[in-house]
Amino acid sequence: MAREMVRQGGRSARIQSEVHRTVQDLLKTMDRGEITVPMIAEKSGVTPSTIYRRWGDLSELLADVAVARMRPVADPEDTGAMESDLEAFILQYAEEMSSKVGRAMLADVLGSMEGDAAGRCCQFTYDHLETLRERALGRGEAAFDVKEAIDFVVAPIIYHILFGDRELSTDYCRSLVSRFFVK
Amino acid sequence: MAREMVRQGGRSARIQSEVHRTVQDLLKTMDRGEITVPMIAEKSGVTPSTIYRRWGDLSELLADVAVARMRPVADPEDTGAMESDLEAFILQYAEEMSSKVGRAMLADVLGSMEGDAAGRCCQFTYDHLETLRERALGRGEAAFDVKEAIDFVVAPIIYHILFGDRELSTDYCRSLVSRFFVK
DNA sequence: ACCTTAATGCAATTTTTTAGCGTTAGCCGC
DNA sequence: GCGGCTAACGCTAAAAAATTGCATTAAGGT
């Protein structure tokens, strides 16, 4: 009986979703710097010690919530052609990530060291791009390389969001995509 | 007398450098998650309340220290030609940033919201690239665009460091640079 | 239905953060 | 140089948050 697994049903799961929901509610109302663990505990009807034991500290909890929110619910839109597929996806990605909540989620994800929140959230992007690539292959198009798309298009977007050194206009995002295809 | 400036000499400056030095010392010994404000206060001989008043909280202090450590002390090396200049700079940049302390500094800088730590640290990179550009112009070479260098070379490096999705080998960094010049 | 133990609640303790108030010491004008 | 002004600091007490031990609850397997 070497398997001592995490319990995934019943009360434990109910508490997790309750805490997650509370955190998301609080993030709508107030700034992230004002949120505290005791505050979350009271609003969700859970004792603080439970939160500390399960998540360690506030930043880990916020990262966990952020990853959950970033988990995609559907495949990227199918526009009929690879280039427009990628452009549509990138425009939506840039808009989501550069919004206030998007930047907050990014910061939360990158502020955590346990649990590999950054890696998991990064994987969502890879998966989407891979979907677009396979879709292109199915159409018989000359598909792109996912890693190169990350380097040429995604990385600059994330960089400018994080460092705030450049406006993320739709024109600029489009230029990143077209630059990638003429390469 | 509209100027109510920050005092920059004497005791105040001494305390700032003392606290900075203590933080750097602690970062060598222990993990960032274990460092506390009272700990820094005791080691540096300053009361905690002073630290809280000057920096707000631990993450702001860590960001301040990180920016100070990232501030360059010298211009990038002059190798005689633009391409090798950029390559040398990028290789050093990637090595510094991907090291353990580099990643910690990046996280600290991005974890702060006041004071624009991210913007200031990003500016260091722009300044270095601008130096290389002007140096190239002085030689009569066809210089590169700094913003494009950020997009093509710097952004991918930072992305892979933050999200841990790819090994940052020297070969890979070199390929980013050459890819940028053949563009 | 029973057994094992992961996960929670509660409460006491410790640690961290905040806030008030008096004191020290830069900086400026004279 | 000599005060005056006040930013910045130290000290202390109070508030808030984080940790820990112990009892209790309830999944999941036999």
XYZ file of C-alpha atoms in Angstrom, chain A:
183
model
C 0.000 0.000 0.000
C 2.643 2.478 -1.047
C 0.018 4.790 -2.419
C -0.753 7.592 0.011
C -2.680 9.749 -2.370
C -4.204 13.142 -2.022
C -7.869 12.886 -1.329
C -9.815 14.271 -4.196
C -13.459 13.992 -3.254
C -15.849 15.144 -0.585
C -15.023 17.713 2.021
C -11.468 18.352 0.941
C -12.509 19.202 -2.601
C -15.395 21.285 -1.352
C -13.073 23.371 0.792
C -10.642 23.865 -2.063
C -13.297 25.169 -4.420
C -14.774 27.310 -1.672
C -11.425 28.940 -0.983
C -10.724 29.402 -4.683
C -14.077 31.042 -5.229
C -13.534 33.352 -2.278
C -10.144 34.424 -3.563
C -11.561 35.218 -6.977
C -14.351 37.225 -5.405
C -11.909 39.208 -3.316
C -9.694 39.893 -6.326
C -12.605 41.622 -8.020
C -13.175 43.944 -5.107
C -9.752 44.824 -3.801
C -6.104 45.008 -4.677
C -3.944 41.953 -4.243
C -1.732 43.593 -1.655
C -4.673 44.036 0.682
C -5.807 40.442 0.684
C -4.815 38.371 3.711
C -5.167 34.742 4.637
C -7.398 35.391 7.688
C -9.640 37.446 5.417
C -10.007 34.594 2.955
C -10.543 32.170 5.814
C -13.415 34.116 7.283
C -15.185 34.741 3.979
C -14.954 31.104 2.963
C -15.855 29.659 6.333
C -12.569 27.825 6.742
C -10.073 28.206 9.544
C -6.784 29.955 8.691
C -4.721 27.000 9.823
C -6.310 24.854 7.145
C -5.273 27.313 4.459
C -1.733 27.566 5.792
C -1.412 23.810 5.940
C -2.759 23.165 2.474
C -1.132 26.009 0.564
C 1.773 27.089 2.732
C 1.296 30.805 2.390
C -0.693 33.441 0.561
C 1.498 33.622 -2.526
C 1.210 29.880 -3.120
C -2.547 30.050 -2.772
C -2.755 32.965 -5.187
C -0.571 31.094 -7.665
C -2.798 28.048 -7.375
C -5.888 30.124 -8.043
C -4.213 31.897 -10.948
C -3.256 28.634 -12.625
C -6.789 27.363 -12.212
C -8.151 30.528 -13.818
C -5.723 30.323 -16.700
C -6.629 26.732 -17.482
C -8.328 26.935 -20.859
C -11.938 25.905 -21.207
C -11.948 25.491 -24.972
C -9.673 25.151 -27.955
C -8.673 28.322 -29.793
C -11.049 29.516 -32.479
C -10.853 27.934 -35.926
C -10.690 30.701 -38.526
C -9.980 28.431 -41.482
C -6.317 29.225 -42.041
C -3.170 28.899 -40.009
C -2.058 32.508 -40.111
C -5.398 33.906 -39.074
C -5.721 31.176 -36.453
C -2.466 32.195 -34.863
C -3.226 35.874 -35.157
C -6.624 35.453 -33.546
C -5.184 33.404 -30.730
C -2.348 35.829 -30.099
C -4.597 38.859 -30.077
C -6.851 37.258 -27.507
C -3.882 36.035 -25.500
C -2.307 39.474 -25.448
C -5.531 41.136 -24.455
C -6.196 38.701 -21.620
C -2.666 38.800 -20.295
C -2.211 42.550 -20.499
C -5.446 43.292 -18.686
C -5.309 44.141 -15.041
C -6.422 40.701 -13.911
C -4.111 39.079 -16.451
C -1.090 40.906 -15.136
C -2.102 40.004 -11.604
C -2.379 36.342 -12.539
C 1.010 36.428 -14.221
C 2.583 38.006 -11.169
C 0.948 35.455 -8.888
C 2.105 32.553 -11.018
C 5.674 33.813 -11.212
C 5.766 34.633 -7.517
C 5.415 31.027 -6.488
C 8.288 28.627 -6.151
C 6.623 25.382 -5.137
C 4.306 23.427 -7.367
C 5.732 24.671 -10.663
C 2.856 27.060 -11.276
C 4.824 28.842 -13.992
C 5.522 25.632 -15.852
C 1.928 24.494 -15.744
C 0.570 27.809 -16.957
C 3.208 27.931 -19.673
C 2.107 24.485 -20.778
C -1.364 25.813 -21.552
C 0.160 28.076 -24.177
C 2.186 25.256 -25.662
C -0.925 23.094 -25.845
C -2.885 25.761 -27.669
C -0.119 26.377 -30.135
C 0.238 22.657 -30.677
C -3.477 22.463 -31.402
C -3.115 25.158 -34.032
C -0.124 23.392 -35.528
C -1.894 20.072 -35.849
C -4.942 21.776 -37.249
C -2.730 23.360 -39.898
C -1.168 20.001 -40.679
C -4.633 18.521 -41.090
C -5.362 21.179 -43.687
C -2.176 20.371 -45.532
C -0.551 23.696 -44.677
C 3.159 24.002 -43.980
C 2.929 24.162 -40.216
C 4.997 26.318 -37.905
C 7.297 25.274 -35.101
C 5.732 25.748 -31.675
C 8.976 26.615 -29.924
C 9.726 29.265 -32.504
C 6.275 30.739 -32.088
C 7.012 31.039 -28.392
C 10.300 32.788 -29.098
C 9.065 35.141 -31.797
C 5.568 35.997 -30.669
C 4.685 34.927 -27.145
C 7.936 35.849 -25.426
C 7.953 39.495 -26.576
C 4.356 39.915 -25.463
C 5.041 38.539 -22.008
C 8.215 40.574 -21.722
C 6.480 43.859 -22.459
C 3.649 43.056 -20.084
C 5.994 42.222 -17.246
C 8.404 45.106 -17.713
C 5.937 47.673 -18.941
C 8.361 49.026 -21.505
C 6.019 49.109 -24.460
C 2.382 49.536 -25.346
C 0.805 46.271 -26.502
C -1.278 47.575 -29.386
C -3.102 45.194 -31.689
C -0.970 46.499 -34.549
C 2.169 45.540 -32.703
C 0.851 42.066 -31.902
C -0.140 41.588 -35.499
C 3.322 42.655 -36.616
C 4.834 40.020 -34.348
C 2.758 37.346 -36.026
C 3.457 38.464 -39.575
C 7.148 38.886 -38.775
C 7.092 35.295 -37.592
C 5.627 33.981 -40.818
C 7.889 35.876 -43.223
C 10.907 34.751 -41.282
